[in-house]
């Protein structure tokens, strides 16, 4: 008999909590940063935020979507080398001469034929942003990148077409061949004059 009474009382206690949350769920949640003193007390009376109409505040030090400012990239490949999951794929082409400067004054001597970041592989460690000498790769505050195809999570930052990349490779090969021929001619002239 005591087991039956105990079972009924615990069931009623559990249902009272359920009904209290059910009828209190119409109250909207106030959006506070996690650093606020009342952040954990605000859970009373609400079930969830109404996403995507309501969004939680983003911490200043949050690490989310990667972005690359290609005008500042010197294609040094350090970000791809330090990445523990190999989500950054870079292909560079040597230029025949300096092709410009970054915003911090660094001379650019490489073209980025390919600069892809696979965010499906990214573990959001932030190492790529730390090693970048020109600070062109950054983590933004964009965290919701919902897509239907997994391939859509690979972001291509280089705007160089395959035709243009082939042309730049050809220009560099021609320059190298000319330099090699001039070097060979100078060596032959030196040997002939000696």
Short mmCIF file of N, CA and C in Angstrom, two decimals:
data_model
loop_
_atom_site.label_atom_id
_atom_site.label_comp_id
_atom_site.label_asym_id
_atom_site.label_seq_id
_atom_site.Cartn_x
_atom_site.Cartn_y
_atom_site.Cartn_z
N UNK A 1 0.83 -1.19 0.00
CA UNK A 1 0.00 0.00 0.00
C UNK A 1 0.88 1.27 0.00
N UNK A 2 1.96 1.26 0.77
CA UNK A 2 2.85 2.42 0.81
C UNK A 2 3.56 2.60 -0.53
N UNK A 3 3.85 1.49 -1.23
CA UNK A 3 4.48 1.60 -2.54
C UNK A 3 3.56 2.27 -3.55
N UNK A 4 2.26 1.97 -3.44
CA UNK A 4 1.29 2.58 -4.37
C UNK A 4 1.19 4.08 -4.11
N UNK A 5 1.13 4.46 -2.83
CA UNK A 5 1.04 5.89 -2.48
C UNK A 5 2.31 6.61 -2.91
N UNK A 6 3.45 5.97 -2.68
CA UNK A 6 4.73 6.57 -3.06
C UNK A 6 4.81 6.73 -4.58
N UNK A 7 4.33 5.73 -5.32
CA UNK A 7 4.34 5.79 -6.78
C UNK A 7 3.45 6.89 -7.31
N UNK A 8 2.26 7.06 -6.72
CA UNK A 8 1.33 8.10 -7.15
C UNK A 8 1.90 9.48 -6.84
N UNK A 9 2.49 9.64 -5.65
CA UNK A 9 3.03 10.95 -5.26
C UNK A 9 4.21 11.35 -6.15
N UNK A 10 5.09 10.42 -6.47
CA UNK A 10 6.23 10.76 -7.34
C UNK A 10 5.76 11.05 -8.76
N UNK A 11 4.73 10.35 -9.22
CA UNK A 11 4.18 10.62 -10.55
C UNK A 11 3.57 12.01 -10.60
N UNK A 12 2.80 12.37 -9.58
CA UNK A 12 2.20 13.70 -9.53
C UNK A 12 3.25 14.80 -9.46
N UNK A 13 4.32 14.54 -8.71
CA UNK A 13 5.40 15.52 -8.60
C UNK A 13 6.07 15.73 -9.97
N UNK A 14 6.34 14.64 -10.68
CA UNK A 14 6.94 14.74 -12.01
C UNK A 14 6.03 15.43 -12.99
N UNK A 15 4.73 15.13 -12.96
CA UNK A 15 3.78 15.77 -13.86
C UNK A 15 3.62 17.25 -13.54
N UNK A 16 3.74 17.62 -12.26
CA UNK A 16 3.62 19.03 -11.91
C UNK A 16 4.75 19.84 -12.53
N UNK A 17 5.94 19.28 -12.55
CA UNK A 17 7.08 19.96 -13.19
C UNK A 17 6.84 20.07 -14.70
N UNK A 18 6.33 19.00 -15.30
CA UNK A 18 6.05 19.00 -16.74
C UNK A 18 5.00 20.05 -17.08
N UNK A 19 3.89 20.08 -16.32
CA UNK A 19 2.83 21.05 -16.60
C UNK A 19 3.29 22.49 -16.35
N UNK A 20 4.14 22.69 -15.34
CA UNK A 20 4.65 24.02 -15.07
C UNK A 20 5.46 24.53 -16.27
N UNK A 21 6.31 23.68 -16.85
CA UNK A 21 7.09 24.07 -18.02
C UNK A 21 6.20 24.20 -19.26
N UNK A 22 5.18 23.38 -19.37
CA UNK A 22 4.28 23.41 -20.53
C UNK A 22 3.55 24.74 -20.61
N UNK A 23 3.02 25.21 -19.51
CA UNK A 23 2.24 26.44 -19.52
C UNK A 23 3.12 27.69 -19.44
N UNK A 24 4.34 27.55 -19.01
CA UNK A 24 5.25 28.70 -18.93
C UNK A 24 6.02 28.91 -20.22
N UNK A 25 5.89 28.00 -21.20
CA UNK A 25 6.71 28.07 -22.40
C UNK A 25 6.29 29.18 -23.35
N UNK A 26 5.21 29.87 -23.10
CA UNK A 26 4.77 30.96 -23.97
C UNK A 26 5.57 32.23 -23.72
N UNK A 27 6.29 32.28 -22.64
CA UNK A 27 7.11 33.45 -22.32
C UNK A 27 8.37 33.42 -23.20
N UNK A 28 8.70 34.56 -23.82
CA UNK A 28 9.89 34.62 -24.66
C UNK A 28 11.13 34.74 -23.79
N UNK A 29 12.20 34.13 -24.25
CA UNK A 29 13.46 34.17 -23.53
C UNK A 29 14.17 35.48 -23.80
N UNK A 30 14.66 36.10 -22.76
CA UNK A 30 15.43 37.33 -22.90
C UNK A 30 16.86 36.96 -23.30
N UNK A 31 17.36 37.61 -24.34
CA UNK A 31 18.69 37.28 -24.85
C UNK A 31 19.75 38.05 -24.08
N UNK A 32 20.51 37.32 -23.28
CA UNK A 32 21.59 37.90 -22.49
C UNK A 32 22.91 37.25 -22.87
N UNK A 33 24.03 37.99 -22.80
CA UNK A 33 25.33 37.33 -23.03
C UNK A 33 25.65 36.37 -21.90
N UNK A 34 26.48 35.39 -22.19
CA UNK A 34 26.83 34.37 -21.19
C UNK A 34 27.57 34.97 -20.00
N UNK A 35 28.16 36.13 -20.16
CA UNK A 35 28.89 36.77 -19.07
C UNK A 35 27.96 37.47 -18.07
N UNK A 36 26.68 37.59 -18.40
CA UNK A 36 25.71 38.24 -17.52
C UNK A 36 25.47 37.39 -16.26
N UNK A 37 25.31 38.03 -15.11
CA UNK A 37 25.10 37.30 -13.84
C UNK A 37 23.79 36.52 -13.82
N UNK A 38 22.78 36.96 -14.55
CA UNK A 38 21.47 36.30 -14.56
C UNK A 38 21.31 35.33 -15.71
N UNK A 39 22.39 34.99 -16.40
CA UNK A 39 22.29 34.13 -17.59
C UNK A 39 21.69 32.77 -17.27
N UNK A 40 22.13 32.12 -16.20
CA UNK A 40 21.65 30.78 -15.90
C UNK A 40 20.32 30.80 -15.14
N UNK A 41 19.92 31.93 -14.61
CA UNK A 41 18.65 32.04 -13.92
C UNK A 41 17.49 32.28 -14.88
N UNK A 42 17.81 32.70 -16.10
CA UNK A 42 16.75 33.01 -17.05
C UNK A 42 16.09 31.77 -17.65
N UNK A 43 16.58 30.59 -17.35
CA UNK A 43 16.00 29.37 -17.88
C UNK A 43 14.63 29.08 -17.28
N UNK A 44 14.30 29.71 -16.17
CA UNK A 44 13.01 29.48 -15.54
C UNK A 44 11.91 30.10 -16.40
N UNK A 45 10.93 29.28 -16.77
CA UNK A 45 9.78 29.78 -17.50
C UNK A 45 9.88 29.70 -19.00
N UNK A 46 11.00 29.30 -19.55
CA UNK A 46 11.12 29.18 -21.00
C UNK A 46 11.70 27.83 -21.35
N UNK A 47 11.32 27.33 -22.50
CA UNK A 47 11.86 26.06 -22.95
C UNK A 47 13.07 26.25 -23.86
N UNK A 48 12.94 27.16 -24.80
CA UNK A 48 14.02 27.36 -25.77
C UNK A 48 13.88 28.74 -26.40
N UNK A 49 14.90 29.15 -27.11
CA UNK A 49 14.78 30.39 -27.87
C UNK A 49 14.06 30.07 -29.18
N UNK A 50 13.49 31.05 -29.81
CA UNK A 50 12.74 30.86 -31.05
C UNK A 50 13.68 31.09 -32.24
N UNK A 51 14.60 30.14 -32.45
CA UNK A 51 15.56 30.24 -33.53
C UNK A 51 14.86 29.97 -34.85
N UNK A 52 15.08 30.65 -35.91
CA UNK A 52 16.09 31.66 -36.21
C UNK A 52 15.64 33.09 -35.94
N UNK A 53 14.42 33.29 -35.43
CA UNK A 53 13.95 34.65 -35.15
C UNK A 53 14.69 35.26 -33.97
N UNK A 54 15.07 34.43 -33.01
CA UNK A 54 15.87 34.88 -31.88
C UNK A 54 17.20 34.16 -31.95
N UNK A 55 18.27 34.85 -31.66
CA UNK A 55 19.59 34.22 -31.66
C UNK A 55 20.32 34.61 -30.39
N UNK A 56 21.09 33.67 -29.85
CA UNK A 56 21.88 33.96 -28.67
C UNK A 56 23.03 34.89 -29.03
N UNK A 57 23.44 35.77 -28.14
CA UNK A 57 24.57 36.65 -28.43
C UNK A 57 25.85 35.83 -28.65
N UNK A 58 26.67 36.32 -29.56
CA UNK A 58 27.90 35.61 -29.91
C UNK A 58 29.04 36.16 -29.07
N UNK A 59 29.81 35.28 -28.41
CA UNK A 59 30.95 35.77 -27.63
C UNK A 59 31.99 36.44 -28.53
N UNK A 60 32.70 37.41 -27.99
CA UNK A 60 33.70 38.13 -28.77
C UNK A 60 34.84 37.23 -29.20
N UNK A 61 35.15 36.21 -28.43
CA UNK A 61 36.28 35.33 -28.74
C UNK A 61 35.82 34.04 -29.41
N UNK A 62 34.60 34.02 -29.94
CA UNK A 62 34.07 32.82 -30.59
C UNK A 62 34.82 32.51 -31.87
N UNK A 63 34.93 31.23 -32.18
CA UNK A 63 35.60 30.80 -33.41
C UNK A 63 34.57 30.09 -34.28
N UNK A 64 34.24 30.71 -35.41
CA UNK A 64 33.20 30.17 -36.26
C UNK A 64 33.71 30.05 -37.70
N UNK A 65 32.99 30.58 -38.65
CA UNK A 65 33.28 30.45 -40.07
C UNK A 65 34.59 31.13 -40.46
N UNK A 66 35.42 30.46 -41.25
CA UNK A 66 36.66 31.06 -41.74
C UNK A 66 36.38 31.94 -42.96
N UNK A 67 37.14 33.01 -43.07
CA UNK A 67 37.04 33.90 -44.22
C UNK A 67 38.45 34.34 -44.59
N UNK A 68 38.67 34.53 -45.89
CA UNK A 68 40.00 34.91 -46.38
C UNK A 68 39.88 36.18 -47.21
N UNK A 69 40.70 37.16 -46.89
CA UNK A 69 40.79 38.39 -47.69
C UNK A 69 41.93 38.17 -48.69
N UNK A 70 41.56 37.80 -49.91
CA UNK A 70 42.56 37.39 -50.90
C UNK A 70 43.49 38.53 -51.32
N UNK A 71 43.05 39.78 -51.16
CA UNK A 71 43.94 40.90 -51.50
C UNK A 71 45.13 40.99 -50.56
N UNK A 72 45.00 40.43 -49.35
CA UNK A 72 46.08 40.45 -48.38
C UNK A 72 46.86 39.14 -48.33
N UNK A 73 46.42 38.14 -49.06
CA UNK A 73 47.07 36.81 -49.01
C UNK A 73 48.32 36.80 -49.88
N UNK A 74 49.43 36.33 -49.30
CA UNK A 74 50.69 36.22 -50.06
C UNK A 74 50.93 34.77 -50.49
N UNK A 75 49.97 33.90 -50.28
CA UNK A 75 49.99 32.50 -50.68
C UNK A 75 51.23 31.80 -50.11
N UNK A 76 51.48 32.03 -48.84
CA UNK A 76 52.67 31.45 -48.19
C UNK A 76 52.44 30.00 -47.80
N UNK A 77 51.21 29.55 -47.77
CA UNK A 77 50.87 28.15 -47.50
C UNK A 77 51.04 27.75 -46.04
N UNK A 78 51.30 28.70 -45.14
CA UNK A 78 51.49 28.35 -43.73
C UNK A 78 50.19 27.83 -43.11
N UNK A 79 49.06 28.42 -43.49
CA UNK A 79 47.78 27.98 -42.91
C UNK A 79 47.49 26.53 -43.29
N UNK A 80 47.79 26.15 -44.52
CA UNK A 80 47.54 24.77 -44.95
C UNK A 80 48.49 23.79 -44.25
N UNK A 81 49.72 24.24 -44.01
CA UNK A 81 50.70 23.36 -43.36
C UNK A 81 50.39 23.14 -41.89
N UNK A 82 49.84 24.15 -41.20
CA UNK A 82 49.58 24.02 -39.77
C UNK A 82 48.23 23.35 -39.50
N UNK A 83 47.36 23.28 -40.47
CA UNK A 83 46.02 22.72 -40.26
C UNK A 83 46.10 21.24 -39.90
N UNK A 84 45.59 20.85 -38.72
CA UNK A 84 45.69 19.44 -38.30
C UNK A 84 44.79 18.49 -39.05
N UNK A 85 43.77 19.00 -39.74
CA UNK A 85 42.84 18.12 -40.45
C UNK A 85 42.90 18.29 -41.96
N UNK A 86 43.85 19.08 -42.45
CA UNK A 86 44.06 19.31 -43.88
C UNK A 86 42.80 19.78 -44.59
N UNK A 87 42.13 20.76 -44.02
CA UNK A 87 40.91 21.27 -44.66
C UNK A 87 41.21 22.44 -45.59
N UNK A 88 42.44 22.92 -45.62
CA UNK A 88 42.82 24.04 -46.49
C UNK A 88 43.66 23.51 -47.65
N UNK A 89 43.22 23.82 -48.86
CA UNK A 89 43.90 23.35 -50.07
C UNK A 89 44.34 24.57 -50.88
N UNK A 90 45.66 24.73 -51.02
CA UNK A 90 46.21 25.90 -51.71
C UNK A 90 47.11 25.45 -52.86
N UNK A 91 46.96 26.12 -53.98
CA UNK A 91 47.85 25.89 -55.13
C UNK A 91 48.36 27.26 -55.58
N UNK A 92 49.68 27.40 -55.60
CA UNK A 92 50.26 28.70 -55.94
C UNK A 92 50.98 28.65 -57.28
N UNK A 93 51.08 29.81 -57.90
CA UNK A 93 51.82 29.96 -59.15
C UNK A 93 52.78 31.12 -58.96
N UNK A 94 54.06 30.90 -59.26
CA UNK A 94 55.04 31.98 -59.14
C UNK A 94 54.81 33.02 -60.21
N UNK A 95 54.91 34.28 -59.80
CA UNK A 95 54.72 35.39 -60.74
C UNK A 95 56.06 35.74 -61.38
N UNK A 96 56.00 36.35 -62.54
CA UNK A 96 57.23 36.75 -63.23
C UNK A 96 57.82 38.01 -62.61
N UNK A 97 57.00 38.78 -61.89
CA UNK A 97 57.45 39.99 -61.19
C UNK A 97 56.51 40.22 -60.02
N UNK A 98 56.78 41.20 -59.19
CA UNK A 98 55.91 41.52 -58.06
C UNK A 98 54.53 41.90 -58.57
N UNK A 99 53.50 41.37 -57.94
CA UNK A 99 52.14 41.59 -58.44
C UNK A 99 51.32 42.53 -57.57
N UNK A 100 51.95 43.14 -56.60
CA UNK A 100 51.24 44.08 -55.75
C UNK A 100 51.70 43.99 -54.31
N UNK A 101 50.95 44.66 -53.46
CA UNK A 101 51.27 44.67 -52.03
C UNK A 101 50.00 44.44 -51.23
N UNK A 102 50.19 43.87 -50.04
CA UNK A 102 49.07 43.67 -49.12
C UNK A 102 48.83 44.97 -48.36
N UNK A 103 47.82 44.99 -47.52
CA UNK A 103 47.49 46.20 -46.76
C UNK A 103 48.56 46.55 -45.74
N UNK A 104 49.40 45.56 -45.35
CA UNK A 104 50.48 45.87 -44.39
C UNK A 104 51.82 46.12 -45.09
N UNK A 105 51.83 46.19 -46.43
CA UNK A 105 53.04 46.53 -47.17
C UNK A 105 53.87 45.35 -47.64
N UNK A 106 53.45 44.13 -47.39
CA UNK A 106 54.18 42.94 -47.84
C UNK A 106 54.01 42.78 -49.35
N UNK A 107 55.12 42.51 -50.04
CA UNK A 107 55.07 42.34 -51.50
C UNK A 107 54.53 40.96 -51.85
N UNK A 108 53.61 40.93 -52.81
CA UNK A 108 53.02 39.67 -53.28
C UNK A 108 53.80 39.18 -54.50
N UNK A 109 54.25 37.93 -54.47
CA UNK A 109 55.01 37.36 -55.57
C UNK A 109 54.42 36.04 -56.08
N UNK A 110 53.30 35.63 -55.51
CA UNK A 110 52.65 34.37 -55.90
C UNK A 110 51.18 34.62 -56.20
N UNK A 111 50.69 33.92 -57.23
CA UNK A 111 49.26 33.93 -57.53
C UNK A 111 48.61 32.76 -56.80
N UNK A 112 47.38 32.94 -56.37
CA UNK A 112 46.62 31.85 -55.76
C UNK A 112 45.72 31.23 -56.82
N UNK A 113 46.19 30.15 -57.43
CA UNK A 113 45.38 29.47 -58.43
C UNK A 113 44.21 28.76 -57.77
N UNK A 114 44.44 28.33 -56.52
CA UNK A 114 43.39 27.62 -55.78
C UNK A 114 43.57 27.94 -54.31
N UNK A 115 42.47 28.30 -53.64
CA UNK A 115 42.47 28.52 -52.20
C UNK A 115 41.10 28.07 -51.70
N UNK A 116 41.02 26.81 -51.32
CA UNK A 116 39.75 26.22 -50.89
C UNK A 116 39.82 25.85 -49.42
N UNK A 117 38.74 26.07 -48.70
CA UNK A 117 38.63 25.65 -47.30
C UNK A 117 37.39 24.78 -47.18
N UNK A 118 37.58 23.54 -46.73
CA UNK A 118 36.48 22.61 -46.52
C UNK A 118 36.01 22.73 -45.07
N UNK A 119 34.94 23.48 -44.85
CA UNK A 119 34.43 23.71 -43.50
C UNK A 119 33.80 22.46 -42.90
N UNK A 120 33.52 21.45 -43.71
CA UNK A 120 33.01 20.20 -43.16
C UNK A 120 34.11 19.47 -42.39
N UNK A 121 35.36 19.68 -42.78
CA UNK A 121 36.49 19.06 -42.08
C UNK A 121 37.03 19.92 -40.94
N UNK A 122 36.81 21.24 -41.03
CA UNK A 122 37.41 22.19 -40.08
C UNK A 122 37.00 21.88 -38.65
N UNK A 123 37.98 21.91 -37.75
CA UNK A 123 37.68 21.67 -36.33
C UNK A 123 37.71 22.95 -35.51
N UNK A 124 37.76 24.09 -36.21
CA UNK A 124 37.64 25.42 -35.60
C UNK A 124 38.68 25.65 -34.51
N UNK A 125 39.89 25.21 -34.75
CA UNK A 125 40.96 25.37 -33.75
C UNK A 125 41.57 26.77 -33.81
N UNK A 126 41.52 27.42 -34.97
CA UNK A 126 42.05 28.76 -35.11
C UNK A 126 43.55 28.83 -35.36
N UNK A 127 44.21 27.70 -35.56
CA UNK A 127 45.66 27.72 -35.79
C UNK A 127 46.02 28.45 -37.07
N UNK A 128 45.18 28.32 -38.10
CA UNK A 128 45.47 28.97 -39.38
C UNK A 128 45.46 30.49 -39.24
N UNK A 129 44.61 31.02 -38.38
CA UNK A 129 44.56 32.46 -38.20
C UNK A 129 45.76 32.98 -37.42
N UNK A 130 46.34 32.14 -36.58
CA UNK A 130 47.47 32.55 -35.75
C UNK A 130 48.75 32.65 -36.58
N UNK A 131 48.99 31.68 -37.48
CA UNK A 131 50.25 31.65 -38.22
C UNK A 131 50.28 32.57 -39.44
N UNK A 132 49.13 33.09 -39.85
CA UNK A 132 49.08 33.92 -41.05
C UNK A 132 49.87 35.21 -40.84
N UNK A 133 50.93 35.44 -41.63
CA UNK A 133 51.76 36.63 -41.42
C UNK A 133 51.08 37.94 -41.80
N UNK A 134 50.11 37.90 -42.71
CA UNK A 134 49.41 39.12 -43.13
C UNK A 134 48.02 39.22 -42.53
N UNK A 135 47.65 38.28 -41.70
CA UNK A 135 46.34 38.24 -41.03
C UNK A 135 45.18 38.32 -42.02
N UNK A 136 45.32 37.63 -43.15
CA UNK A 136 44.26 37.66 -44.16
C UNK A 136 43.19 36.59 -43.89
N UNK A 137 43.51 35.58 -43.11
CA UNK A 137 42.53 34.55 -42.80
C UNK A 137 42.04 34.78 -41.37
N UNK A 138 40.73 34.92 -41.23
CA UNK A 138 40.13 35.24 -39.95
C UNK A 138 38.91 34.36 -39.71
N UNK A 139 38.53 34.27 -38.44
CA UNK A 139 37.30 33.57 -38.08
C UNK A 139 36.22 34.61 -37.83
N UNK A 140 35.13 34.50 -38.56
CA UNK A 140 34.04 35.47 -38.46
C UNK A 140 33.05 35.04 -37.38
N UNK A 141 32.01 35.83 -37.19
CA UNK A 141 30.98 35.48 -36.22
C UNK A 141 29.80 34.75 -36.88
N UNK A 142 29.97 34.31 -38.11
CA UNK A 142 28.92 33.54 -38.80
C UNK A 142 29.03 32.08 -38.40
N UNK A 143 28.02 31.56 -37.73
CA UNK A 143 28.08 30.18 -37.28
C UNK A 143 27.04 29.28 -37.94
N UNK A 144 26.04 29.84 -38.57
CA UNK A 144 24.99 29.01 -39.15
C UNK A 144 25.17 28.97 -40.67
N UNK A 145 25.80 27.93 -41.14
CA UNK A 145 26.00 27.73 -42.57
C UNK A 145 25.33 26.42 -42.97
N UNK A 146 24.01 26.42 -42.93
CA UNK A 146 23.25 25.22 -43.24
C UNK A 146 23.19 25.04 -44.76
N UNK A 147 23.55 23.86 -45.23
CA UNK A 147 23.52 23.55 -46.66
C UNK A 147 22.89 22.18 -46.86
N UNK A 148 22.46 21.92 -48.09
CA UNK A 148 21.84 20.63 -48.40
C UNK A 148 22.85 19.62 -48.92
N UNK A 149 23.92 20.10 -49.54
CA UNK A 149 24.95 19.23 -50.09
C UNK A 149 26.25 19.44 -49.32
N UNK A 150 26.94 18.36 -48.98
CA UNK A 150 28.19 18.45 -48.25
C UNK A 150 29.25 19.21 -49.05
N UNK A 151 29.20 19.11 -50.35
CA UNK A 151 30.18 19.82 -51.20
C UNK A 151 30.02 21.34 -51.11
N UNK A 152 28.84 21.81 -50.69
CA UNK A 152 28.62 23.25 -50.56
C UNK A 152 29.37 23.85 -49.37
N UNK A 153 29.95 23.01 -48.51
CA UNK A 153 30.72 23.50 -47.38
C UNK A 153 32.19 23.75 -47.74
N UNK A 154 32.55 23.50 -48.99
CA UNK A 154 33.89 23.83 -49.47
C UNK A 154 33.83 25.20 -50.11
N UNK A 155 34.51 26.16 -49.48
CA UNK A 155 34.47 27.54 -49.95
C UNK A 155 35.72 27.82 -50.77
N UNK A 156 35.51 28.41 -51.95
CA UNK A 156 36.60 28.73 -52.86
C UNK A 156 36.84 30.23 -52.83
N UNK A 157 38.01 30.62 -52.37
CA UNK A 157 38.31 32.04 -52.21
C UNK A 157 39.10 32.61 -53.38
N UNK A 158 39.78 31.77 -54.14
CA UNK A 158 40.54 32.26 -55.28
C UNK A 158 39.58 32.55 -56.43
N UNK A 159 39.78 33.68 -57.08
CA UNK A 159 38.92 34.04 -58.21
C UNK A 159 39.62 33.84 -59.55
N UNK A 160 40.73 33.10 -59.54
CA UNK A 160 41.49 32.86 -60.76
C UNK A 160 40.87 31.69 -61.53
N UNK A 161 40.56 31.93 -62.79
CA UNK A 161 39.98 30.88 -63.63
C UNK A 161 41.08 29.89 -64.05
N UNK A 162 40.71 28.66 -64.42
CA UNK A 162 41.72 27.69 -64.88
C UNK A 162 42.50 28.17 -66.11
N UNK A 163 41.83 28.92 -66.99
CA UNK A 163 42.51 29.44 -68.19
C UNK A 163 43.57 30.47 -67.79
N UNK A 164 43.19 31.35 -66.85
CA UNK A 164 44.14 32.36 -66.41
C UNK A 164 45.31 31.72 -65.67
N UNK A 165 45.04 30.68 -64.87
CA UNK A 165 46.10 29.97 -64.16
C UNK A 165 47.06 29.32 -65.15
N UNK A 166 46.53 28.73 -66.21
CA UNK A 166 47.38 28.11 -67.24
C UNK A 166 48.24 29.16 -67.93
N UNK A 167 47.67 30.34 -68.17
CA UNK A 167 48.41 31.43 -68.81
C UNK A 167 49.55 31.92 -67.92
N UNK A 168 49.29 32.06 -66.62
CA UNK A 168 50.32 32.53 -65.68
C UNK A 168 51.44 31.49 -65.54
N UNK A 169 51.08 30.21 -65.55
CA UNK A 169 52.11 29.14 -65.50
C UNK A 169 52.99 29.21 -66.75
N UNK A 170 52.34 29.41 -67.90
CA UNK A 170 53.08 29.48 -69.16
C UNK A 170 54.04 30.67 -69.16
N UNK A 171 53.56 31.84 -68.67
CA UNK A 171 54.42 33.02 -68.59
C UNK A 171 55.64 32.75 -67.72
N UNK A 172 55.43 32.08 -66.57
CA UNK A 172 56.55 31.78 -65.68
C UNK A 172 57.51 30.80 -66.34
N UNK A 173 56.99 29.78 -67.02
CA UNK A 173 57.85 28.80 -67.70
C UNK A 173 58.68 29.47 -68.80
N UNK A 174 58.06 30.39 -69.55
CA UNK A 174 58.79 31.12 -70.60
C UNK A 174 59.90 31.96 -69.99
N UNK A 175 59.61 32.64 -68.89
CA UNK A 175 60.62 33.45 -68.21
C UNK A 175 61.77 32.58 -67.71
N UNK A 176 61.45 31.44 -67.14
CA UNK A 176 62.49 30.52 -66.64
C UNK A 176 63.34 29.99 -67.79
N UNK A 177 62.69 29.68 -68.91
CA UNK A 177 63.45 29.20 -70.08
C UNK A 177 64.38 30.29 -70.61
N UNK A 178 63.90 31.54 -70.65
CA UNK A 178 64.74 32.65 -71.10
C UNK A 178 65.93 32.87 -70.16
N UNK A 179 65.66 32.80 -68.87
CA UNK A 179 66.75 32.96 -67.89
C UNK A 179 67.78 31.84 -68.03
N UNK A 180 67.30 30.62 -68.22
CA UNK A 180 68.20 29.47 -68.37
C UNK A 180 69.04 29.62 -69.64
N UNK A 181 68.40 30.07 -70.72
CA UNK A 181 69.13 30.28 -71.98
C UNK A 181 70.17 31.39 -71.82
N UNK A 182 69.82 32.47 -71.15
CA UNK A 182 70.77 33.57 -70.93
C UNK A 182 71.93 33.11 -70.06
N UNK A 183 71.61 32.30 -69.06
CA UNK A 183 72.66 31.79 -68.17
C UNK A 183 73.61 30.87 -68.94
N UNK A 184 73.03 30.01 -69.78
CA UNK A 184 73.83 29.09 -70.59
C UNK A 184 74.71 29.86 -71.57
N UNK A 185 74.15 30.90 -72.21
CA UNK A 185 74.90 31.74 -73.15
C UNK A 185 76.05 32.46 -72.45
N UNK A 186 75.79 32.93 -71.23
CA UNK A 186 76.83 33.63 -70.47
C UNK A 186 77.94 32.67 -70.09
N UNK A 187 77.60 31.43 -69.74
CA UNK A 187 78.61 30.43 -69.40
C UNK A 187 79.44 30.07 -70.64
N UNK A 188 78.80 29.93 -71.78
CA UNK A 188 79.51 29.60 -73.01
C UNK A 188 80.43 30.76 -73.43
N UNK A 189 79.97 31.98 -73.25
CA UNK A 189 80.76 33.15 -73.59
C UNK A 189 82.00 33.24 -72.68
N UNK A 190 81.78 32.91 -71.40
CA UNK A 190 82.86 32.95 -70.42
C UNK A 190 83.91 31.88 -70.74
N UNK A 191 83.42 30.68 -71.13
CA UNK A 191 84.33 29.57 -71.46
C UNK A 191 85.07 29.87 -72.77
N UNK A 192 84.35 30.50 -73.73
CA UNK A 192 84.97 30.83 -75.03
C UNK A 192 86.00 31.95 -74.91
N UNK A 193 85.77 32.89 -74.00
CA UNK A 193 86.69 34.02 -73.82
C UNK A 193 87.87 33.68 -72.93
N UNK A 194 87.81 32.59 -72.21
CA UNK A 194 88.88 32.25 -71.28
C UNK A 194 90.04 31.60 -71.91
#
